[in-house]
Amino acid sequence: MADNTKFTTRLGVIAATVGSAVGLGNIWRFPYEAGMHGGGAFLLIYVLFVLLIGVPVVAGEFVIGRYTGENVVGAFKKLKAAPLWHSVAYIGLLSSLLILGFYSVVAGWTVEYIYQAATGFGGATSQEALHAQFDRFTTSGWRQIFWTLLFLAINFFVISRGVQKGIERMSNILMPMLFAILSVFCVNSLFMPGAPEGLSFLFHPDFSKIDVSTVLGAMGQAFFSLSVGMGVLMTYASYFSRSTRLISTSVTTAVLDTLVAVMAGVLIFPAVFSFGEAPAAGPRLVFEILPAIFTTLPAGSMWALLFFVLLFVAALTSTISLSEVVIAWFVGEWGWSRGKATVVYGIAIALLGSLSSLSFGPMAGFKVFGMTFFDLLDFVSSNIMLPLGGLLIALYTGWKLPRRILKAQLSAPGREPGAPAPMAVRLIIFSLRFICPLAVLAIFLWGLLPH
Ligand code: TRP
């Protein structure tokens, strides 16, 4: 019988990890965050965070997950870590809930847009008509709830089928397809009239745009996009075999993930300037620009259909990973069956997701700290909880976990235990000990100061 609790191939490991990382965070969130925070300056800081903090914390999560082979809570128990460190696990579980609470809404939009593409966007072709279309959709309470719930039903169906069958098989085929279609659209965007302006917005850093919100936003985006800081990668690494190379898997994931985000930027910004839209339009940006691009193409609705199907799958491989953390915990620590865990967590997310889906319509006026419920879930999870989780993971792996375990896990299998660690291993350890904790703390403190 095939073992359904391990990833079977090296490609499967990469595809599942990249499948978790690549999602709406790259194609929906990155362009709109970059658009709101100054384009090139945001991209530059974002890339720095991915390299200096993201890659090491990804590797740190991998180490804990594979070494213990446990779910997030079980991992810290098995390590006999002090109670403080168990908070990493609970921060992670709570983050899964909060992230799924808004992510499922946008994932629902991708399903709605598959339907729209199949039905020719209700005849809308002009920018104004598409704008109005989006407004009608997002302000209608029940349509929002319907698509959110439909998406969640699919997500939890796949989840109930288990790790290898559900996740690996789908990622292996569809992730490369997403990559291919993104490349086609990028080339198309390069020929748009707004291309020079769009590319300069994305790639030319204007340092005067850098302020604390840019830096905090870029840090949050780096964690969010890499799926790091909340135990998703820890849980996945518990399904890795001893032969998986942790550092090269982290680097490959980070490179592919960043590449997809940059490609999304190259696809979106030339179109934004060609259509005279504002780059700072926020969460709606991509959902208005993409259909507008498709209307300019021959066989536009076919392209639109293909694209939204792939975006939906990218979102699904990410929500599966987000759900898996909590499911693995219910199964591992509470002794629940996978089916029971799926139903209970599915209902919790359905309630939260439905509530946050109303933030664009009936609940648009309900604001906490000036943010809608949807924006609040996003801000708190991405910009606060993930960096906090990442900070603790860095401190734990860098300072608490016996160095021998850290080095053995990070090194290639079969290396002599006493031999000096390769450069890559030493760099990762240095960053876990010093760079990650200091950078995250400094940014938090900066954010707390009055501006
Ligand atoms: N990284 C995914 C994206 O960019 C979202 C995601 C999946 C995630 N798992 C996560 C974000 C864990 C944070 C933590 O769409």
Short mmCIF file of C-alpha atoms and ligand atoms in Angstrom, two decimals:
data_model
loop_
_atom_site.label_atom_id
_atom_site.label_comp_id
_atom_site.label_asym_id
_atom_site.label_seq_id
_atom_site.Cartn_x
_atom_site.Cartn_y
_atom_site.Cartn_z
CA MET A 1 0.00 0.00 0.00
CA ALA A 2 1.28 3.44 -0.84
CA ASP A 3 2.20 5.45 2.21
CA ASN A 4 -0.20 8.35 2.26
CA THR A 5 1.63 10.29 4.93
CA LYS A 6 4.86 11.04 3.06
CA PHE A 7 5.57 12.89 -0.13
CA THR A 8 6.79 10.28 -2.57
CA THR A 9 9.24 12.06 -4.83
CA ARG A 10 11.63 14.95 -4.76
CA LEU A 11 9.46 16.73 -7.28
CA GLY A 12 6.53 16.10 -4.98
CA VAL A 13 8.32 17.79 -2.08
CA ILE A 14 9.16 20.85 -4.14
CA ALA A 15 5.78 20.98 -5.82
CA ALA A 16 3.88 20.77 -2.56
CA THR A 17 6.07 23.37 -0.84
CA VAL A 18 6.00 25.69 -3.82
CA GLY A 19 2.30 24.93 -4.14
CA SER A 20 1.83 26.22 -0.62
CA ALA A 21 3.99 29.27 -1.23
CA VAL A 22 2.65 30.25 -4.63
CA GLY A 23 -0.90 31.42 -4.40
CA LEU A 24 -3.04 34.50 -4.17
CA GLY A 25 -0.20 36.00 -2.17
CA ASN A 26 1.87 36.25 -5.33
CA ILE A 27 -0.71 37.11 -7.92
CA TRP A 28 -3.29 39.04 -5.95
CA ARG A 29 -1.59 40.34 -2.79
CA PHE A 30 1.88 41.19 -4.07
CA PRO A 31 0.76 43.54 -6.88
CA TYR A 32 -1.71 45.37 -4.69
CA GLU A 33 0.70 45.74 -1.75
CA ALA A 34 3.45 46.89 -4.11
CA GLY A 35 0.94 49.25 -5.72
CA MET A 36 0.04 50.81 -2.39
CA HIS A 37 3.58 51.02 -1.07
CA GLY A 38 5.57 52.63 -3.84
CA GLY A 39 6.32 49.87 -6.36
CA GLY A 40 10.07 49.49 -6.83
CA ALA A 41 10.99 50.46 -3.28
CA PHE A 42 8.60 47.84 -1.94
CA LEU A 43 9.96 45.17 -4.30
CA LEU A 44 13.54 45.87 -3.26
CA ILE A 45 12.82 45.62 0.46
CA TYR A 46 10.63 42.61 -0.09
CA VAL A 47 13.41 40.73 -1.88
CA LEU A 48 15.85 41.59 0.91
CA PHE A 49 13.43 40.18 3.48
CA VAL A 50 12.93 37.01 1.46
CA LEU A 51 16.68 36.39 1.31
CA LEU A 52 17.81 37.53 4.75
CA ILE A 53 14.88 36.38 6.86
CA GLY A 54 12.55 34.28 4.74
CA VAL A 55 14.96 31.59 3.56
CA PRO A 56 16.51 31.02 7.02
CA VAL A 57 13.16 30.80 8.79
CA VAL A 58 11.84 28.44 6.12
CA ALA A 59 14.90 26.26 6.75
CA GLY A 60 14.33 26.53 10.52
CA GLU A 61 10.75 25.34 10.17
CA PHE A 62 11.91 22.46 7.98
CA VAL A 63 14.44 21.42 10.62
CA ILE A 64 11.89 21.27 13.41
CA GLY A 65 9.30 19.52 11.27
CA ARG A 66 11.50 16.85 9.83
CA TYR A 67 13.46 16.21 13.00
CA THR A 68 10.32 15.65 15.06
CA GLY A 69 8.03 14.27 12.34
CA GLU A 70 5.17 15.84 14.28
CA ASN A 71 2.37 18.38 13.95
CA VAL A 72 3.15 21.87 15.33
CA VAL A 73 2.10 21.21 18.89
CA GLY A 74 3.53 17.69 18.96
CA ALA A 75 6.85 19.02 17.65
CA PHE A 76 7.51 21.30 20.61
CA LYS A 77 6.33 18.62 23.03
CA LYS A 78 8.70 16.11 21.51
CA LEU A 79 11.53 18.63 21.75
CA LYS A 80 10.66 19.14 25.43
CA ALA A 81 10.70 22.86 24.75
CA ALA A 82 9.78 25.33 27.51
CA PRO A 83 6.16 26.60 27.45
CA LEU A 84 7.17 29.88 25.78
CA TRP A 85 8.10 27.96 22.62
CA HIS A 86 4.82 26.12 22.54
CA SER A 87 3.31 29.51 21.77
CA VAL A 88 4.83 29.20 18.28
CA ALA A 89 2.42 26.34 17.72
CA TYR A 90 -0.62 28.17 19.03
CA ILE A 91 0.25 31.35 17.14
CA GLY A 92 0.46 29.14 14.07
CA LEU A 93 -2.90 27.49 14.64
CA LEU A 94 -4.57 30.83 15.23
CA SER A 95 -2.87 32.31 12.15
CA SER A 96 -4.26 29.49 10.04
CA LEU A 97 -7.76 30.42 11.17
CA LEU A 98 -7.30 34.16 10.58
CA ILE A 99 -5.61 33.77 7.21
CA LEU A 100 -8.17 31.30 5.92
CA GLY A 101 -10.83 33.72 7.13
CA PHE A 102 -9.92 36.28 4.47
CA TYR A 103 -8.06 34.11 1.97
CA SER A 104 -11.11 31.98 1.33
CA VAL A 105 -13.02 35.10 0.29
CA VAL A 106 -10.52 36.02 -2.41
CA ALA A 107 -10.25 32.37 -3.39
CA GLY A 108 -14.03 32.50 -3.78
CA TRP A 109 -13.55 35.44 -6.17
CA THR A 110 -11.40 33.22 -8.38
CA VAL A 111 -14.27 30.73 -8.59
CA GLU A 112 -16.74 33.52 -9.37
CA TYR A 113 -14.37 34.74 -12.08
CA ILE A 114 -14.14 31.28 -13.60
CA TYR A 115 -17.91 31.46 -13.89
CA GLN A 116 -17.74 35.02 -15.24
CA ALA A 117 -15.12 34.08 -17.81
CA ALA A 118 -17.23 31.13 -18.91
CA THR A 119 -20.20 33.43 -19.37
CA GLY A 120 -18.28 36.25 -21.09
CA PHE A 121 -18.21 38.68 -18.11
CA GLY A 122 -21.88 39.42 -18.58
CA GLY A 123 -21.00 41.24 -21.82
CA ALA A 124 -18.80 43.79 -20.01
CA THR A 125 -15.82 44.85 -22.09
CA SER A 126 -14.99 48.42 -21.11
CA GLN A 127 -12.99 49.27 -18.03
CA GLU A 128 -16.01 51.04 -16.49
CA ALA A 129 -18.28 48.06 -17.07
CA LEU A 130 -15.79 45.67 -15.48
CA HIS A 131 -15.40 48.04 -12.56
CA ALA A 132 -19.14 48.11 -12.06
CA GLN A 133 -19.27 44.35 -12.43
CA PHE A 134 -16.74 43.91 -9.62
CA ASP A 135 -18.65 46.36 -7.42
CA ARG A 136 -21.95 44.60 -7.96
CA PHE A 137 -20.37 41.29 -7.12
CA THR A 138 -18.46 42.31 -4.02
CA THR A 139 -21.22 44.38 -2.50
CA SER A 140 -23.77 41.63 -2.89
CA GLY A 141 -23.71 39.79 0.40
CA TRP A 142 -25.11 36.45 -0.66
CA ARG A 143 -23.03 36.09 -3.81
CA GLN A 144 -19.90 36.64 -1.76
CA ILE A 145 -20.94 34.06 0.78
CA PHE A 146 -21.92 31.59 -1.92
CA TRP A 147 -18.55 31.59 -3.69
CA THR A 148 -16.59 31.62 -0.43
CA LEU A 149 -18.46 28.57 0.75
CA LEU A 150 -18.17 26.81 -2.59
CA PHE A 151 -14.43 27.29 -2.51
CA LEU A 152 -14.22 26.02 1.06
CA ALA A 153 -16.26 22.94 0.20
CA ILE A 154 -13.73 22.05 -2.50
CA ASN A 155 -10.82 22.78 -0.18
CA PHE A 156 -12.07 20.58 2.60
CA PHE A 157 -13.01 17.83 0.20
CA VAL A 158 -9.40 17.64 -1.02
CA ILE A 159 -8.15 17.88 2.57
CA SER A 160 -10.29 14.92 3.59
CA ARG A 161 -8.56 12.79 0.96
CA GLY A 162 -5.17 12.97 2.67
CA VAL A 163 -1.74 14.27 2.02
CA GLN A 164 -0.11 12.53 -0.85
CA LYS A 165 -3.07 11.75 -3.06
CA GLY A 166 -4.71 15.11 -2.60
CA ILE A 167 -1.83 17.52 -2.59
CA GLU A 168 1.05 16.05 -4.44
CA ARG A 169 -0.70 14.86 -7.54
CA MET A 170 -2.47 18.12 -8.15
CA SER A 171 0.56 20.32 -7.54
CA ASN A 172 2.78 18.31 -9.84
CA ILE A 173 0.69 19.00 -12.90
CA LEU A 174 -0.87 22.37 -12.34
CA MET A 175 1.96 24.42 -10.87
CA PRO A 176 4.12 24.13 -14.01
CA MET A 177 1.08 25.06 -16.07
CA LEU A 178 0.52 28.21 -14.04
CA PHE A 179 4.10 29.17 -14.62
CA ALA A 180 3.78 28.68 -18.36
CA ILE A 181 0.63 30.73 -18.71
CA LEU A 182 2.02 33.54 -16.58
CA SER A 183 5.00 33.75 -18.94
CA VAL A 184 2.70 34.11 -21.93
CA PHE A 185 0.79 36.93 -20.27
CA CYS A 186 3.96 38.71 -19.17
CA VAL A 187 5.18 38.85 -22.75
CA ASN A 188 1.80 40.19 -23.81
CA SER A 189 2.00 42.95 -21.17
CA LEU A 190 5.42 44.04 -22.41
CA PHE A 191 3.75 45.18 -25.65
CA MET A 192 1.13 47.34 -23.97
CA PRO A 193 1.34 51.12 -24.30
CA GLY A 194 1.76 51.52 -20.53
CA ALA A 195 4.67 49.05 -20.38
CA PRO A 196 7.51 51.57 -19.88
CA GLU A 197 5.62 53.33 -17.09
CA GLY A 198 4.49 50.08 -15.50
CA LEU A 199 7.93 48.52 -15.52
CA SER A 200 9.54 51.64 -14.16
CA PHE A 201 6.96 51.71 -11.37
CA LEU A 202 7.80 48.12 -10.47
CA PHE A 203 11.56 48.10 -10.91
CA HIS A 204 12.71 51.64 -10.25
CA PRO A 205 12.92 52.15 -6.48
CA ASP A 206 11.90 55.59 -5.33
CA PHE A 207 13.55 55.75 -1.91
CA SER A 208 11.45 58.69 -0.81
CA LYS A 209 8.50 56.24 -0.72
CA ILE A 210 10.09 54.14 2.03
CA ASP A 211 8.44 54.58 5.39
CA VAL A 212 7.49 52.28 8.21
CA SER A 213 4.37 51.07 6.48
CA THR A 214 6.38 50.08 3.39
CA VAL A 215 8.86 48.15 5.51
CA LEU A 216 6.22 46.48 7.68
CA GLY A 217 4.18 45.66 4.59
CA ALA A 218 7.18 44.18 2.79
CA MET A 219 8.10 42.08 5.80
CA GLY A 220 4.53 40.81 6.14
CA GLN A 221 4.38 40.05 2.43
CA ALA A 222 7.66 38.11 2.56
CA PHE A 223 6.37 35.89 5.38
CA PHE A 224 2.95 35.53 3.84
CA SER A 225 4.17 34.68 0.39
CA LEU A 226 6.65 32.09 1.63
CA SER A 227 3.96 30.53 3.86
CA VAL A 228 6.41 30.88 6.71
CA GLY A 229 6.08 31.72 10.40
CA MET A 230 3.12 29.59 11.39
CA GLY A 231 4.06 25.94 11.10
CA VAL A 232 2.72 25.11 7.63
CA LEU A 233 6.21 24.30 6.46
CA MET A 234 6.93 22.52 9.73
CA THR A 235 3.94 20.29 9.13
CA TYR A 236 4.96 19.66 5.52
CA ALA A 237 8.53 18.91 6.55
CA SER A 238 7.22 16.24 8.89
CA TYR A 239 6.21 14.46 5.67
CA PHE A 240 9.71 14.90 4.13
CA SER A 241 12.11 11.98 4.02
CA ARG A 242 15.66 12.04 5.31
CA SER A 243 17.02 12.51 1.81
CA THR A 244 15.27 15.86 1.22
CA ARG A 245 17.84 18.64 1.25
CA LEU A 246 16.42 21.36 3.45
CA ILE A 247 18.52 24.34 2.43
CA SER A 248 18.24 23.76 -1.28
CA THR A 249 14.50 23.20 -0.90
CA SER A 250 14.16 26.53 0.95
CA VAL A 251 16.19 28.39 -1.64
CA THR A 252 14.34 26.82 -4.57
CA THR A 253 11.00 27.64 -2.97
CA ALA A 254 12.01 31.25 -2.31
CA VAL A 255 13.35 31.75 -5.83
CA LEU A 256 10.30 30.29 -7.57
CA ASP A 257 7.92 32.12 -5.25
CA THR A 258 9.62 35.47 -5.83
CA LEU A 259 9.77 34.83 -9.54
CA VAL A 260 6.02 34.28 -9.69
CA ALA A 261 5.37 37.47 -7.70
CA VAL A 262 7.63 39.50 -10.00
CA MET A 263 5.95 37.96 -13.03
CA ALA A 264 2.58 38.93 -11.62
CA GLY A 265 3.92 42.48 -11.27
CA VAL A 266 5.18 42.48 -14.86
CA LEU A 267 1.79 41.24 -15.96
CA ILE A 268 -0.26 43.72 -13.95
CA PHE A 269 1.53 47.10 -13.85
CA PRO A 270 1.90 47.73 -17.60
CA ALA A 271 -1.83 47.08 -17.84
CA VAL A 272 -2.58 49.34 -14.86
CA PHE A 273 -0.90 52.25 -16.60
CA SER A 274 -2.31 51.38 -20.02
CA PHE A 275 -5.85 51.44 -18.67
CA GLY A 276 -5.26 54.54 -16.56
CA GLU A 277 -6.01 52.77 -13.26
CA ALA A 278 -4.44 53.72 -9.94
CA PRO A 279 -1.75 51.27 -8.77
CA ALA A 280 -2.93 51.84 -5.19
CA ALA A 281 -6.46 50.52 -5.83
CA GLY A 282 -6.05 47.87 -3.09
CA PRO A 283 -7.50 44.35 -3.01
CA ARG A 284 -9.66 44.93 -6.09
CA LEU A 285 -6.70 45.84 -8.30
CA VAL A 286 -5.95 42.49 -9.87
CA PHE A 287 -9.56 41.43 -10.26
CA GLU A 288 -10.28 44.51 -12.33
CA ILE A 289 -7.10 44.61 -14.34
CA LEU A 290 -6.94 40.96 -15.38
CA PRO A 291 -10.33 40.81 -17.11
CA ALA A 292 -9.52 44.10 -18.80
CA ILE A 293 -6.32 42.58 -20.18
CA PHE A 294 -8.21 39.55 -21.41
CA THR A 295 -10.73 41.63 -23.32
CA THR A 296 -7.87 43.01 -25.43
CA LEU A 297 -6.74 39.51 -26.48
CA PRO A 298 -8.03 37.36 -29.29
CA ALA A 299 -10.10 34.54 -27.75
CA GLY A 300 -10.03 36.58 -24.56
CA SER A 301 -12.60 34.64 -22.59
CA MET A 302 -10.78 31.41 -23.24
CA TRP A 303 -7.57 32.89 -21.83
CA ALA A 304 -9.52 34.32 -18.92
CA LEU A 305 -11.05 30.96 -18.18
CA LEU A 306 -7.71 29.19 -18.27
CA PHE A 307 -6.08 31.84 -16.12
CA PHE A 308 -8.72 31.88 -13.40
CA VAL A 309 -8.77 28.09 -13.29
CA LEU A 310 -5.03 28.11 -12.65
CA LEU A 311 -5.32 30.92 -10.11
CA PHE A 312 -7.99 28.93 -8.35
CA VAL A 313 -5.70 25.90 -8.21
CA ALA A 314 -2.82 28.02 -6.92
CA ALA A 315 -5.12 29.31 -4.20
CA LEU A 316 -6.29 25.80 -3.43
CA THR A 317 -2.81 24.34 -2.96
CA SER A 318 -2.18 27.21 -0.52
CA THR A 319 -5.39 26.83 1.46
CA ILE A 320 -4.79 23.10 1.66
CA SER A 321 -1.45 23.79 3.32
CA LEU A 322 -3.04 26.34 5.64
CA SER A 323 -5.75 23.88 6.65
CA GLU A 324 -3.34 20.98 7.02
CA VAL A 325 -1.64 22.57 10.05
CA VAL A 326 -4.83 22.50 12.06
CA ILE A 327 -6.02 19.15 10.69
CA ALA A 328 -2.68 17.51 11.57
CA TRP A 329 -3.03 18.95 15.08
CA PHE A 330 -6.58 17.61 15.56
CA VAL A 331 -5.50 14.21 14.30
CA GLY A 332 -2.16 14.10 16.13
CA GLU A 333 -3.02 15.65 19.49
CA TRP A 334 -6.76 15.13 19.84
CA GLY A 335 -6.87 11.70 18.27
CA TRP A 336 -9.67 12.75 15.90
CA SER A 337 -10.25 11.04 12.58
CA ARG A 338 -9.29 13.04 9.52
CA GLY A 339 -12.95 13.20 8.57
CA LYS A 340 -14.07 14.67 11.88
CA ALA A 341 -11.18 17.16 11.89
CA THR A 342 -12.11 18.25 8.38
CA VAL A 343 -15.76 18.81 9.21
CA VAL A 344 -15.12 20.74 12.43
CA TYR A 345 -12.46 22.99 10.98
CA GLY A 346 -14.44 23.39 7.76
CA ILE A 347 -17.42 24.73 9.68
CA ALA A 348 -15.28 27.14 11.71
CA ILE A 349 -13.69 28.58 8.57
CA ALA A 350 -17.03 28.72 6.77
CA LEU A 351 -18.42 30.95 9.53
CA LEU A 352 -15.41 33.22 9.67
CA GLY A 353 -15.04 33.36 5.89
CA SER A 354 -18.70 34.24 5.38
CA LEU A 355 -18.42 37.03 7.91
CA SER A 356 -15.32 38.53 6.33
CA SER A 357 -16.81 38.18 2.84
CA LEU A 358 -19.39 40.76 3.88
CA SER A 359 -16.67 43.35 4.47
CA PHE A 360 -17.05 44.59 0.90
CA GLY A 361 -20.81 44.99 1.06
CA PRO A 362 -23.18 44.93 4.03
CA MET A 363 -20.37 45.20 6.59
CA ALA A 364 -18.24 47.74 4.74
CA GLY A 365 -18.96 50.34 7.39
CA PHE A 366 -17.88 48.14 10.27
CA LYS A 367 -14.34 49.22 11.03
CA VAL A 368 -11.80 48.48 13.73
CA PHE A 369 -8.69 50.68 13.77
CA GLY A 370 -9.92 52.05 10.45
CA MET A 371 -9.90 48.61 8.83
CA THR A 372 -12.75 46.40 7.69
CA PHE A 373 -13.00 42.95 9.23
CA PHE A 374 -11.39 41.49 6.11
CA ASP A 375 -8.48 43.96 6.18
CA LEU A 376 -8.04 43.45 9.90
CA LEU A 377 -7.68 39.67 9.54
CA ASP A 378 -5.12 40.22 6.80
CA PHE A 379 -3.15 42.90 8.66
CA VAL A 380 -3.02 41.11 12.00
CA SER A 381 -2.06 37.73 10.57
CA SER A 382 0.43 38.81 7.90
CA ASN A 383 2.08 41.82 9.45
CA ILE A 384 2.04 40.80 13.10
CA MET A 385 1.47 37.11 13.76
CA LEU A 386 3.64 35.64 11.01
CA PRO A 387 6.66 37.84 11.80
CA LEU A 388 6.15 37.09 15.50
CA GLY A 389 6.01 33.36 14.78
CA GLY A 390 9.07 33.70 12.56
CA LEU A 391 10.92 35.58 15.28
CA LEU A 392 10.25 32.81 17.79
CA ILE A 393 11.16 30.06 15.32
CA ALA A 394 14.45 31.85 14.58
CA LEU A 395 15.22 32.26 18.27
CA TYR A 396 14.33 28.67 19.05
CA THR A 397 16.31 27.06 16.25
CA GLY A 398 19.18 29.54 16.54
CA TRP A 399 19.63 29.52 20.32
CA LYS A 400 17.75 26.63 21.90
CA LEU A 401 17.77 23.65 19.59
CA PRO A 402 20.97 21.65 20.13
CA ARG A 403 23.43 22.80 17.49
CA ARG A 404 24.23 19.22 16.56
CA ILE A 405 20.61 18.61 15.48
CA LEU A 406 20.43 21.87 13.56
CA LYS A 407 23.64 21.17 11.68
CA ALA A 408 22.79 17.55 10.97
CA GLN A 409 19.36 18.47 9.60
CA LEU A 410 20.64 21.35 7.49
CA SER A 411 23.56 19.41 6.02
CA ALA A 412 23.29 16.99 3.13
CA PRO A 413 22.50 13.44 4.21
CA GLY A 414 25.52 11.24 4.83
CA ARG A 415 27.88 14.03 5.87
CA GLU A 416 30.41 13.21 8.59
CA PRO A 417 28.98 14.43 11.92
CA GLY A 418 32.18 16.18 13.08
CA ALA A 419 33.13 17.85 9.77
CA PRO A 420 32.96 21.64 9.54
CA ALA A 421 29.58 22.90 8.31
CA PRO A 422 29.42 24.22 4.76
CA MET A 423 29.08 27.95 4.19
CA ALA A 424 25.34 27.78 3.48
CA VAL A 425 24.68 26.09 6.80
CA ARG A 426 26.72 28.67 8.68
CA LEU A 427 24.97 31.56 6.93
CA ILE A 428 21.54 30.17 7.79
CA ILE A 429 22.51 29.68 11.43
CA PHE A 430 23.95 33.18 11.64
CA SER A 431 20.76 34.65 10.27
CA LEU A 432 18.58 32.61 12.61
CA ARG A 433 20.59 33.78 15.59
CA PHE A 434 21.11 37.41 14.76
CA ILE A 435 19.66 38.85 11.57
CA CYS A 436 16.09 37.52 11.83
CA PRO A 437 15.44 38.33 15.47
CA LEU A 438 17.03 41.78 15.32
CA ALA A 439 15.34 42.76 12.09
CA VAL A 440 11.86 41.68 13.14
CA LEU A 441 12.21 43.30 16.56
CA ALA A 442 13.55 46.52 15.11
CA ILE A 443 10.66 46.77 12.68
CA PHE A 444 8.08 46.06 15.36
CA LEU A 445 9.57 48.73 17.62
CA TRP A 446 9.72 51.20 14.75
CA GLY A 447 6.06 50.47 14.03
CA LEU A 448 5.11 51.15 17.63
CA LEU A 449 6.79 54.53 17.76
CA PRO A 450 4.54 57.48 17.11
CA HIS A 451 4.86 58.66 13.52
N1 TRP B 1 1.81 31.65 0.65
C1 TRP B 1 0.48 31.54 0.17
C2 TRP B 1 0.25 32.60 -0.87
O1 TRP B 1 1.10 33.34 -1.17
C3 TRP B 1 -0.53 31.63 1.27
C4 TRP B 1 -0.23 30.69 2.37
C5 TRP B 1 -0.28 29.36 2.33
C6 TRP B 1 0.26 31.04 3.63
N2 TRP B 1 0.13 28.85 3.51
C7 TRP B 1 0.48 29.86 4.31
C8 TRP B 1 0.53 32.24 4.20
C9 TRP B 1 0.99 29.88 5.58
C10 TRP B 1 1.04 32.25 5.47
C11 TRP B 1 1.28 31.11 6.16
O2 TRP B 1 -0.80 32.70 -1.41
#
